[in-house]
Tab-separated table of C-alpha atoms and ligand atoms in Angstrom:
chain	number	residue	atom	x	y	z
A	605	UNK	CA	-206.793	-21.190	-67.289
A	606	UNK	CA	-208.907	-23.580	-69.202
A	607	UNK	CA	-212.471	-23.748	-69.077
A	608	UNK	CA	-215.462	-25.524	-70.409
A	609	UNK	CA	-218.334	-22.993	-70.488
A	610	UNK	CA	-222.271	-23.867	-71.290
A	611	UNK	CA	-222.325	-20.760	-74.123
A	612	UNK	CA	-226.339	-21.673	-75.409
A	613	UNK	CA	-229.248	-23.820	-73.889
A	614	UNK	CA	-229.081	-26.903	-76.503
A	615	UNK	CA	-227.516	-29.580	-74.943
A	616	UNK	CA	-223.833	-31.200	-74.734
A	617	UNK	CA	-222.907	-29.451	-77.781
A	618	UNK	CA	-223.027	-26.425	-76.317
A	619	UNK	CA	-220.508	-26.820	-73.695
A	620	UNK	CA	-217.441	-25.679	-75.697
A	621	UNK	CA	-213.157	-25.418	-74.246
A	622	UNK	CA	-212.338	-21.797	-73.787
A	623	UNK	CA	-209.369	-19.826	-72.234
A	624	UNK	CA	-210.550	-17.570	-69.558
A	625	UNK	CA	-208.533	-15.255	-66.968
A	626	UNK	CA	-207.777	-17.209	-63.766
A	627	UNK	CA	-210.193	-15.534	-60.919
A	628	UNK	CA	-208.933	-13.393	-57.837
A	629	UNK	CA	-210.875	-14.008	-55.218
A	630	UNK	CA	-212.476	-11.218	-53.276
A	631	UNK	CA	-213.503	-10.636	-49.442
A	632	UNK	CA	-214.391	-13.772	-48.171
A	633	UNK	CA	-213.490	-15.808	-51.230
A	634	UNK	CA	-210.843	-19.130	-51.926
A	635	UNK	CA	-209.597	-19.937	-55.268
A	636	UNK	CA	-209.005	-23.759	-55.556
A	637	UNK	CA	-207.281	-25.558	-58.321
A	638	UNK	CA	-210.006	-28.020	-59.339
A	639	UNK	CA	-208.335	-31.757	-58.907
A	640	UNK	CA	-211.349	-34.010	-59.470
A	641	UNK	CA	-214.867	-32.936	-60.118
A	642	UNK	CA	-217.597	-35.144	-60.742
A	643	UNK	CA	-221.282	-35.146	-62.899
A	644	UNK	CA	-224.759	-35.325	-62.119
A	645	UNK	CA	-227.712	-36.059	-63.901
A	646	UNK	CA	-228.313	-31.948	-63.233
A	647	UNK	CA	-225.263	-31.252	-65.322
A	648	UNK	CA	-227.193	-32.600	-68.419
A	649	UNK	CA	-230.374	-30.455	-67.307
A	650	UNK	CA	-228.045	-27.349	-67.023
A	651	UNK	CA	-226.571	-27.968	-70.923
A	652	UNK	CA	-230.180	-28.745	-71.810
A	653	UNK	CA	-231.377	-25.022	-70.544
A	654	UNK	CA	-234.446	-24.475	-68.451
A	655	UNK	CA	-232.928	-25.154	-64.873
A	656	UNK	CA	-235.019	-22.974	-63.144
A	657	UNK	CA	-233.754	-20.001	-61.080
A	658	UNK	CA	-230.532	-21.238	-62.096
A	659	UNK	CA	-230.065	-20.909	-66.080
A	660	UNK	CA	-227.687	-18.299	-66.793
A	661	UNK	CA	-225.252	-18.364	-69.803
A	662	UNK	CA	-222.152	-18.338	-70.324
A	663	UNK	CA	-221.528	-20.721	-67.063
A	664	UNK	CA	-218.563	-22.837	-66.324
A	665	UNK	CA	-220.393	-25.452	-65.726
A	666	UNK	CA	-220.441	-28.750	-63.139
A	667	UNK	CA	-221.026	-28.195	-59.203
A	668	UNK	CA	-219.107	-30.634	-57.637
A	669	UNK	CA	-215.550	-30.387	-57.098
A	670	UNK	CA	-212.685	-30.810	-54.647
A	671	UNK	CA	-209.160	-28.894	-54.946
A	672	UNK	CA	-206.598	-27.416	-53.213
A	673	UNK	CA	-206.550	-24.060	-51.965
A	674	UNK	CA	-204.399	-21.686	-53.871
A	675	UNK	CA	-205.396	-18.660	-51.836
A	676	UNK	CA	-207.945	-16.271	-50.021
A	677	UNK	CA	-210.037	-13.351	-50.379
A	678	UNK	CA	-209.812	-10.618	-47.260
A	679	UNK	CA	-211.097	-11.663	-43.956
A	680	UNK	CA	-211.085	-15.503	-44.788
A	681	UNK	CA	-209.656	-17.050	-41.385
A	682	UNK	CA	-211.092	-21.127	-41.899
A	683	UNK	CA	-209.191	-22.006	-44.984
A	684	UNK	CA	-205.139	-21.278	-46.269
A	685	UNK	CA	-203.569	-22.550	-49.191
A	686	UNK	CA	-202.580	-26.176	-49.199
A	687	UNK	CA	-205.912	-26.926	-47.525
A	688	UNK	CA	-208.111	-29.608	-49.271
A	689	UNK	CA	-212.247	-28.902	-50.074
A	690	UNK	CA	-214.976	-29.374	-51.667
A	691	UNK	CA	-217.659	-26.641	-51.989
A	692	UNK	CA	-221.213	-27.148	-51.492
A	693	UNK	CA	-223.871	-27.307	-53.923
A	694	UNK	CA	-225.635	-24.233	-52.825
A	695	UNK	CA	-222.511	-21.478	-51.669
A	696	UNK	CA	-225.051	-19.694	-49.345
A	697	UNK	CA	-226.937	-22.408	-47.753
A	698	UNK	CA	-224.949	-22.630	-44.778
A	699	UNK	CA	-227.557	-24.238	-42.125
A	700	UNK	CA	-231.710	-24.490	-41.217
A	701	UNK	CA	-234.723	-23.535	-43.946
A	702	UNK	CA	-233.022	-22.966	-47.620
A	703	UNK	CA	-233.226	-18.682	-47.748
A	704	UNK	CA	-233.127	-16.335	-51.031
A	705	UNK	CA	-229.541	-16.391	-50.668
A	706	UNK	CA	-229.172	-19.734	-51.123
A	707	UNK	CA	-231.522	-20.605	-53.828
A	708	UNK	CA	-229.072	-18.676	-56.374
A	709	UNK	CA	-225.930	-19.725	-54.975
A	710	UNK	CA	-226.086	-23.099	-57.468
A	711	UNK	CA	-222.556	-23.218	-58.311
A	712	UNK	CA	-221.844	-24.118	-61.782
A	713	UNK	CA	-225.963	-22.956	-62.792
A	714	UNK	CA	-226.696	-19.874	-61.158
A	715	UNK	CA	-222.861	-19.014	-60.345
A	716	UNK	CA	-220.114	-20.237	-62.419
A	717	UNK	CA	-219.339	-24.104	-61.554
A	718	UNK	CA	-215.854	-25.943	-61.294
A	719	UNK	CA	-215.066	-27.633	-64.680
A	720	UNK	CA	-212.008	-25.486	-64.905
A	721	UNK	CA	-208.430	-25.388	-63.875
A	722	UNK	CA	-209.566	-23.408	-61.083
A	723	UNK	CA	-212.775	-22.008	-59.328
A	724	UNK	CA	-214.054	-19.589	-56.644
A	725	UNK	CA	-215.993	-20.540	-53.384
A	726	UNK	CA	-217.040	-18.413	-50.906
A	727	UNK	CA	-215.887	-19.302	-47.387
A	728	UNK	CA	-218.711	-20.494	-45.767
A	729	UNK	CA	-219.416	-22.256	-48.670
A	730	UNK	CA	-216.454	-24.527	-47.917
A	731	UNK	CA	-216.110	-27.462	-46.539
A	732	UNK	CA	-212.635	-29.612	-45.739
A	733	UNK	CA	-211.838	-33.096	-47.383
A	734	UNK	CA	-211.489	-35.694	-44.887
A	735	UNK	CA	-207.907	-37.629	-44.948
A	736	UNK	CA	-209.284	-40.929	-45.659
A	737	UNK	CA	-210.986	-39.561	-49.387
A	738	UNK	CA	-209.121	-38.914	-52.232
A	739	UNK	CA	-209.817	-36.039	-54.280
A	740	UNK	CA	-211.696	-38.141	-56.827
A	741	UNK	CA	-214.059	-39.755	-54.165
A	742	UNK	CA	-214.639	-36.347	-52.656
A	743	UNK	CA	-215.493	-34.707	-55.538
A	744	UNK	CA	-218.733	-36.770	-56.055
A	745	UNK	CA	-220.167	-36.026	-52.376
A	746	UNK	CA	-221.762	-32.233	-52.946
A	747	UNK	CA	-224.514	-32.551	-54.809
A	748	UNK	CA	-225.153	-36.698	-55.329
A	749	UNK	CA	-224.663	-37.710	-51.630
A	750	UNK	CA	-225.721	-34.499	-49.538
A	751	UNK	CA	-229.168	-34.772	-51.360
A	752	UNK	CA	-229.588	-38.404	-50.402
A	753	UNK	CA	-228.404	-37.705	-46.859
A	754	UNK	CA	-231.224	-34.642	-46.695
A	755	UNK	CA	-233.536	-37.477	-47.810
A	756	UNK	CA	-232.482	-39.910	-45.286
A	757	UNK	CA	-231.833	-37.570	-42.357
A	758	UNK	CA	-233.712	-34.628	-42.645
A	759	UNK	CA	-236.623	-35.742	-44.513
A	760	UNK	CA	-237.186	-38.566	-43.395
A	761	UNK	CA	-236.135	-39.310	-40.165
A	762	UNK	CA	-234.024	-42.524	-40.651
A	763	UNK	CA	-233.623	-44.913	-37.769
A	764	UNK	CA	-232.177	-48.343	-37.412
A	765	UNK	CA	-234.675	-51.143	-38.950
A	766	UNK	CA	-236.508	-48.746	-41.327
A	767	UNK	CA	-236.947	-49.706	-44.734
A	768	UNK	CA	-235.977	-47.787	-47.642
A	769	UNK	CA	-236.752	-47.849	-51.379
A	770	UNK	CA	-233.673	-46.621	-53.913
A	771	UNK	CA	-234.529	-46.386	-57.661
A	772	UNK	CA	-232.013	-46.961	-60.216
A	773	UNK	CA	-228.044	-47.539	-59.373
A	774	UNK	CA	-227.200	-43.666	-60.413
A	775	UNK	CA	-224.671	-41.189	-57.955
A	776	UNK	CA	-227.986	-40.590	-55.858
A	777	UNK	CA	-229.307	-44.617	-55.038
A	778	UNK	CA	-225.674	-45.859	-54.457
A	779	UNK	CA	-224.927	-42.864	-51.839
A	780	UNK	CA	-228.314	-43.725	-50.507
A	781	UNK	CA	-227.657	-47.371	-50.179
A	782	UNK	CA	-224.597	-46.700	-48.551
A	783	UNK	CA	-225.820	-43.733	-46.059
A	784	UNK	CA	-228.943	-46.207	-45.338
A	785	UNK	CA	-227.001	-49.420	-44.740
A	786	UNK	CA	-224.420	-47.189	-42.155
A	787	UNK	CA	-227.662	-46.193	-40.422
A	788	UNK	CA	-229.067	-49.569	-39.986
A	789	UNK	CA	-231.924	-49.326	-42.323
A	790	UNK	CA	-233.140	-52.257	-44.695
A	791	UNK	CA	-232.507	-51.396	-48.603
A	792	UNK	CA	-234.300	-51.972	-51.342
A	793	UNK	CA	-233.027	-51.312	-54.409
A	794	UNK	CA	-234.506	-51.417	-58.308
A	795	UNK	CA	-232.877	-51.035	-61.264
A	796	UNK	CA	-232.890	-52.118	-65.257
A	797	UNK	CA	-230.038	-53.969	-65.089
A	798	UNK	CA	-228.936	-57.642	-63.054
A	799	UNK	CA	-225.410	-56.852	-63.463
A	800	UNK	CA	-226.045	-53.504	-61.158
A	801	UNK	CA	-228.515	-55.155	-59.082
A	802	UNK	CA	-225.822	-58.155	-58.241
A	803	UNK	CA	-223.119	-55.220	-57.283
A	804	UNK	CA	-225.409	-53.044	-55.256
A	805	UNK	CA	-226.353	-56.856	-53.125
A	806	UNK	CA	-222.568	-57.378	-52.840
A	807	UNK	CA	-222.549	-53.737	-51.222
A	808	UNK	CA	-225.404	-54.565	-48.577
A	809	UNK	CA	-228.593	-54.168	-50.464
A	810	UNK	CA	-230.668	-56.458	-48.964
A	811	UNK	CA	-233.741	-56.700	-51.681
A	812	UNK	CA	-233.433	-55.906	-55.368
A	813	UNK	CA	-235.964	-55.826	-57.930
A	814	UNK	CA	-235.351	-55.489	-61.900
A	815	UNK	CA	-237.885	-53.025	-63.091
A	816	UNK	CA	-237.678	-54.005	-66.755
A	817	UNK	CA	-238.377	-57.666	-65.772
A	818	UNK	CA	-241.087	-56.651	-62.813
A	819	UNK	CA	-242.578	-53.156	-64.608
A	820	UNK	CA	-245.197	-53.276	-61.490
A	821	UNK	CA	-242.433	-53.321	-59.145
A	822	UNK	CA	-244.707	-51.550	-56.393
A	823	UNK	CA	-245.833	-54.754	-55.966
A	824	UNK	CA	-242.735	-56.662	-55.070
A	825	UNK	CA	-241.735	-53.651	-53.258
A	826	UNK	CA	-245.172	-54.791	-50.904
A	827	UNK	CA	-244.740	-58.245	-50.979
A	828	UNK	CA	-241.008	-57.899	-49.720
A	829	UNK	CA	-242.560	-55.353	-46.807
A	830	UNK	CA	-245.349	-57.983	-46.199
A	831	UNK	CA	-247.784	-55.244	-46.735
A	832	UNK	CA	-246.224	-52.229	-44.866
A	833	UNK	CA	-244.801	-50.877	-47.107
A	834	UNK	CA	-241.400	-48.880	-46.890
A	835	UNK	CA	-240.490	-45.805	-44.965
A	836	UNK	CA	-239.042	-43.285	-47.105
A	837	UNK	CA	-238.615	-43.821	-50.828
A	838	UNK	CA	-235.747	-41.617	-52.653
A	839	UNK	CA	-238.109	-40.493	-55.432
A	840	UNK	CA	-235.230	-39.755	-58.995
A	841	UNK	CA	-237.244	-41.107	-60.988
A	842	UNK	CA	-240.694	-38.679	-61.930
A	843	UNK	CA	-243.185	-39.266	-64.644
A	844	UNK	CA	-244.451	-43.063	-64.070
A	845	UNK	CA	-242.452	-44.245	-61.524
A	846	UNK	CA	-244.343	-41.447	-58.633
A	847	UNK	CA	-247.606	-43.010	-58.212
A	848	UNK	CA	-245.584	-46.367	-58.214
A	849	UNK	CA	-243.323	-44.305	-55.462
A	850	UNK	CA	-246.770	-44.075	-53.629
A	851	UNK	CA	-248.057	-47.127	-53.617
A	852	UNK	CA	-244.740	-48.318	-51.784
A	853	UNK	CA	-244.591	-46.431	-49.298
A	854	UNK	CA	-247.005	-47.567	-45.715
A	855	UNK	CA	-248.386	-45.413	-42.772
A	856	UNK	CA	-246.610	-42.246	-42.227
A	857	UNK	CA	-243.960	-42.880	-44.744
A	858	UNK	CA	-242.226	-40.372	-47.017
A	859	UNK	CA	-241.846	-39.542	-50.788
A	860	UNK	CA	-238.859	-37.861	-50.970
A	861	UNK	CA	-239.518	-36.227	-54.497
A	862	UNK	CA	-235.830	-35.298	-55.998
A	863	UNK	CA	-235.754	-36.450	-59.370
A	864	UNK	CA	-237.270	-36.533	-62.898
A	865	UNK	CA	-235.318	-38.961	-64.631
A	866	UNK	CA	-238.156	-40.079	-66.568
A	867	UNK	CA	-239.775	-36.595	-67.112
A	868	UNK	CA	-242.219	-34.251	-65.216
A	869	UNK	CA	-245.433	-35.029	-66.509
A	870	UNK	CA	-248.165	-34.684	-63.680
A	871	UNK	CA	-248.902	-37.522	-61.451
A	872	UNK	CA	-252.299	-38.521	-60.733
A	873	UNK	CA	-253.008	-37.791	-57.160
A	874	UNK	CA	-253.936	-41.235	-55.104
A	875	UNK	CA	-256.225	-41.646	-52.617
A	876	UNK	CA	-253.548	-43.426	-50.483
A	877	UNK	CA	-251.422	-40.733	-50.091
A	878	UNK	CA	-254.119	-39.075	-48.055
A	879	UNK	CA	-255.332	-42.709	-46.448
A	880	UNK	CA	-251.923	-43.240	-45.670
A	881	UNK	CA	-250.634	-40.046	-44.211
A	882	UNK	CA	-247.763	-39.551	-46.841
A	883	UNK	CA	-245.279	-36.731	-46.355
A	884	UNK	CA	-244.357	-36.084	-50.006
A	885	UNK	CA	-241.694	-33.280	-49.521
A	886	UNK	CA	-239.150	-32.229	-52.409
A	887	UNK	CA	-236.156	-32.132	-51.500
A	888	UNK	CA	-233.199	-29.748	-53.100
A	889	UNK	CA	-229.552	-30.868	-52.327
A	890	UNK	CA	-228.597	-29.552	-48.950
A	891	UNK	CA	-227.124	-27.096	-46.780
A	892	UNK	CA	-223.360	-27.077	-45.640
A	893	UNK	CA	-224.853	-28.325	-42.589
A	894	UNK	CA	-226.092	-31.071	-44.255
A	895	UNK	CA	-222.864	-32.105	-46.273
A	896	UNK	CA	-220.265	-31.549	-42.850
A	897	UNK	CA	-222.718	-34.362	-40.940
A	898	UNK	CA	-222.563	-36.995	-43.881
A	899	UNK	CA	-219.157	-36.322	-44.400
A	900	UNK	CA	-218.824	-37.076	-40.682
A	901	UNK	CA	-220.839	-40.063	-41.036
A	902	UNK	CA	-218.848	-41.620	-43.957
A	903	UNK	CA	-215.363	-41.031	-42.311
A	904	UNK	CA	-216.664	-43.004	-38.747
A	905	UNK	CA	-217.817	-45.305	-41.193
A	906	UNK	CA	-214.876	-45.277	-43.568
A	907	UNK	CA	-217.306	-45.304	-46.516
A	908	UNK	CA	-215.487	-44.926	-50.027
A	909	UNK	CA	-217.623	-43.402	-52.574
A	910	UNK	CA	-218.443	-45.715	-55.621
A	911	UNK	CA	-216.321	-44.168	-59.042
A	912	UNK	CA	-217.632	-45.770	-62.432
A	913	UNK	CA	-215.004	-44.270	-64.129
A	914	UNK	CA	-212.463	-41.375	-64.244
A	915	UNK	CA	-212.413	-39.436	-67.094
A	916	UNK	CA	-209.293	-36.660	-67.729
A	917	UNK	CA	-210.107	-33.082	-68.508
A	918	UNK	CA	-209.972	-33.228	-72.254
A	919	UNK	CA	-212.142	-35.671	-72.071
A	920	UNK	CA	-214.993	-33.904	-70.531
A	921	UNK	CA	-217.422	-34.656	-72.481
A	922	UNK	CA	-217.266	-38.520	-73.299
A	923	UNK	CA	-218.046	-37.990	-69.150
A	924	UNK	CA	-221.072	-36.293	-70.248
A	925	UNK	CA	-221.961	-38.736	-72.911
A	926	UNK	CA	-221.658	-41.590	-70.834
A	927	UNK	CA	-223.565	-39.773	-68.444
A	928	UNK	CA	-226.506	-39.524	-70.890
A	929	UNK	CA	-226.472	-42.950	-71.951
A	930	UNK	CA	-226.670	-43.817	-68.152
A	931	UNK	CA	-224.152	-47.044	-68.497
A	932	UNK	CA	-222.782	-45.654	-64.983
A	933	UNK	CA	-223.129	-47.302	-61.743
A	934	UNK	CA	-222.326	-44.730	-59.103
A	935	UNK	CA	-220.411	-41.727	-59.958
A	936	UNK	CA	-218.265	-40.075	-63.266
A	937	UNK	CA	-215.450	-37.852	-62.100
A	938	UNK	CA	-213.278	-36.062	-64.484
A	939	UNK	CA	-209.646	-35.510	-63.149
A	940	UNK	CA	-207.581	-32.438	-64.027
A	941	UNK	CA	-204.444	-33.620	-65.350
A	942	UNK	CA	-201.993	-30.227	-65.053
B	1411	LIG	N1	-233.451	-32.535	-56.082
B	1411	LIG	C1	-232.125	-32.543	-55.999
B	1411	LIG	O1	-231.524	-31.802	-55.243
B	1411	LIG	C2	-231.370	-33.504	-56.812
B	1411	LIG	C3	-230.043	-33.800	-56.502
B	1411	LIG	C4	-229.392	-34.784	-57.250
B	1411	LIG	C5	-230.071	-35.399	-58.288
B	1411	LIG	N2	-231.335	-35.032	-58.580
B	1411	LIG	C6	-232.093	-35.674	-59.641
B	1411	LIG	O2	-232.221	-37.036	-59.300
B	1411	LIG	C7	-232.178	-37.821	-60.465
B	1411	LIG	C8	-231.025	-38.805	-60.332
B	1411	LIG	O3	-229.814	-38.094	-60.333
B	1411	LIG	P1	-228.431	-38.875	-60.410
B	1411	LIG	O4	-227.360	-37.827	-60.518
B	1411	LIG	O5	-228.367	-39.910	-59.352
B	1411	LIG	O6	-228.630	-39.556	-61.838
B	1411	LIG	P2	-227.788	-40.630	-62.594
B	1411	LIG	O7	-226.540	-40.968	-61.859
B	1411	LIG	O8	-227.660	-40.150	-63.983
B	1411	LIG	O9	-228.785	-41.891	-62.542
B	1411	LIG	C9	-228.990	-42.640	-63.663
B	1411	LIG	C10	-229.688	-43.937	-63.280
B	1411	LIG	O10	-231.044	-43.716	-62.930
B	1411	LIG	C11	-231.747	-44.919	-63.124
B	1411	LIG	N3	-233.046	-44.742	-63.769
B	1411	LIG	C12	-233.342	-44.172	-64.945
B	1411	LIG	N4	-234.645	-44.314	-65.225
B	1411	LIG	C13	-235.181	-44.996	-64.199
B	1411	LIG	C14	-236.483	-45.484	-63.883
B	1411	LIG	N5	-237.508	-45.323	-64.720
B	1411	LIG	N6	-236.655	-46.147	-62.723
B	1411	LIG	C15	-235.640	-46.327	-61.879
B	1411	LIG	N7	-234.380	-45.914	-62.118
B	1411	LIG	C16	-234.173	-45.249	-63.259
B	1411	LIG	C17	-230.879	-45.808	-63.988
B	1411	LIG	O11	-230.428	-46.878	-63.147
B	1411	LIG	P3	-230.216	-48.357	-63.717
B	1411	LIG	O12	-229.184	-48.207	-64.807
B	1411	LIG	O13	-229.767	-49.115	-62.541
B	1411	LIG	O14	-231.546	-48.800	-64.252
B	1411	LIG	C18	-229.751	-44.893	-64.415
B	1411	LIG	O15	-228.528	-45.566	-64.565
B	1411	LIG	C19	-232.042	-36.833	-61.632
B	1411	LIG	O16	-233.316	-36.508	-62.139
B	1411	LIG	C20	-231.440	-35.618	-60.990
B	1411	LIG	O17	-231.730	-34.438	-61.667
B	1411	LIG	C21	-231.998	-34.093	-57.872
């Protein structure tokens, strides 16, 4: 089958086109033929090296994909071929607190990914593709949309009239617009761009701020909240845009730390996180649980997930560059082709 692999830890370059063995899968396993994956910002950290509990090389890289299954391991009674899934992020976070088991069951970091003719999940790893998605759209929803539903949900509690801060228009904000607006929650979005701003408004945002134009965006971020402040803020962003994170966010709210788009230099600790009563919890994709109840959520809602632009297999990595020069708006999804 064909195969990109990450073969060292120095970037894009390193992710090279290789012919490898099409997998069997063993007890409890599905082989899928990959028909759409798509890219996260993580892909980029994986190429880079350093992804923490999760670095191994060579990887086949990329966790999110959707495909048909091809066939199963022994004892594998939810799944048969013909079915359509996606896997989730983590293969052995099935449900509850994140265990051992789950922390290295990354797929395409810590186990080998989906950027490959075909790929292995484990069964309860699995999940089905609703009707209404194509295999493009559900390609983007492991990793992207399951972390900004444990944000929403299982961080922080969403309920109808709650007001969220989204930063940037990347895979994570524009699931997070969409999951928040479903829910009934006001949306405030940022981003460097009034192009993106005017397309996330014409999906439901109902504030946006340009953080080039308004660098102390914190503030308009108060002034829109008259004062409050908002309830949860999805935190992608990291060095210099956290303390900014805090200041938004009123009584009680939440940082919901998941990103580091802008590097991991320490924060310095303000005193309003304590005067407030912040819960600043990181958050780490999800489990299975996690990605069955927002899949159930977007089908009652019918909520299509927002492509930028499909790429085809050889073309890989122009995904990843245009990844890195962050021109997307929503998600990048490379479709196989054969
Ligand atoms: N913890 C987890 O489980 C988890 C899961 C998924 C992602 N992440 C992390 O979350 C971050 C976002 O991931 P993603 O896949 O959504 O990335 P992405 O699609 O690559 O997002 C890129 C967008 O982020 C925005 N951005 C960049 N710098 C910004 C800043 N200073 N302030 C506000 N927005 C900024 C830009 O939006 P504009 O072009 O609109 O300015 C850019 O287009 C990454 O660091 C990723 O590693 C973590």
């Amino acid at each position: 089958m064909r195969a990109y692999q990450v073969v060292e830890p120095n970037g894009i370059e390193a992710i090279q086109q290789v012919e490898l063995e099409t997998p069997t899968p063993g007890p409890g396993e599905i082989l899928v033929k990959m028909k759409a994956c798509s890219l996260n910002y993580r892909d980029l950290l994986v190429a880079n090296g350093g992804y923490v509990r999760n670095d191994v090389r060579p990887i086949i890289p990329v966790s999110d994909g959707a495909g048909e299954v091809v066939s199963v391991g022994a004892g594998v009674n939810g799944f048969k071929p013909g079915d359509r899934v996606i896997g989730n992020f983590f293969q052995h976070w099935v449900d509850g607190q994140m265990g051992d088991a789950g922390l290295t069951s990354a797929l395409g970091g810590a186990i080998n990914g989906v950027l490959a003719d075909y790929f292995i999940l484990h069964e309860e790893g699995t999940v089905k593709i609703p009707d209404y998605l194509s295999y493009a759209e559900a390609a983007t929803l492991p990793c992207a949309a399951t972390t900004a539903w444990h944000a929403l949900v299982d961080v922080g509690g969403i309920k109808p009239g709650d007001t969220i801060l989204l930063l940037g228009t990347g895979g994570v904000s524009i699931f997070g617009l969409q999951l928040a607006k479903a829910m009934g929650a006001e949306v405030i979005i940022t981003s460097s761009s009034d192009e993106k701003l005017a397309r996330a408004k014409a999906m439901g945002a109902d504030h946006t701020i340009n953080y080039k134009t308004f660098p102390d965006w914190e503030q308009k971020v108060l002034e829109i909240t008259q004062g409050r402040g908002v309830n949860n803020v999805l935190e992608v962003g990291g060095a210099g845009t956290f303390e900014k994170s805090v200041a938004s966010v009123g009584v009680n709210g939440t940082v919901s730390v998941i990103g580091i788009l802008t590097g991991l230099e320490s924060p310095t600790l303000s005193l309003m996180t304590i005067f407030n009563l912040l819960h600043i919890q990181g958050v780490y994709v999800g489990s299975v649980a996690m990605l069955k109840a927002m899949v159930a959520l977007m089908e009652k809602h019918q909520l299509h997930p927002v492509i930028d632009h499909c790429y085809s297999f050889s073309d890989a990595m122009q995904a990843y560059q245009q990844l890195a020069s962050a021109g997307h708006f929503g998600k990048l999804v490379i479709e196989n082709d054969q």
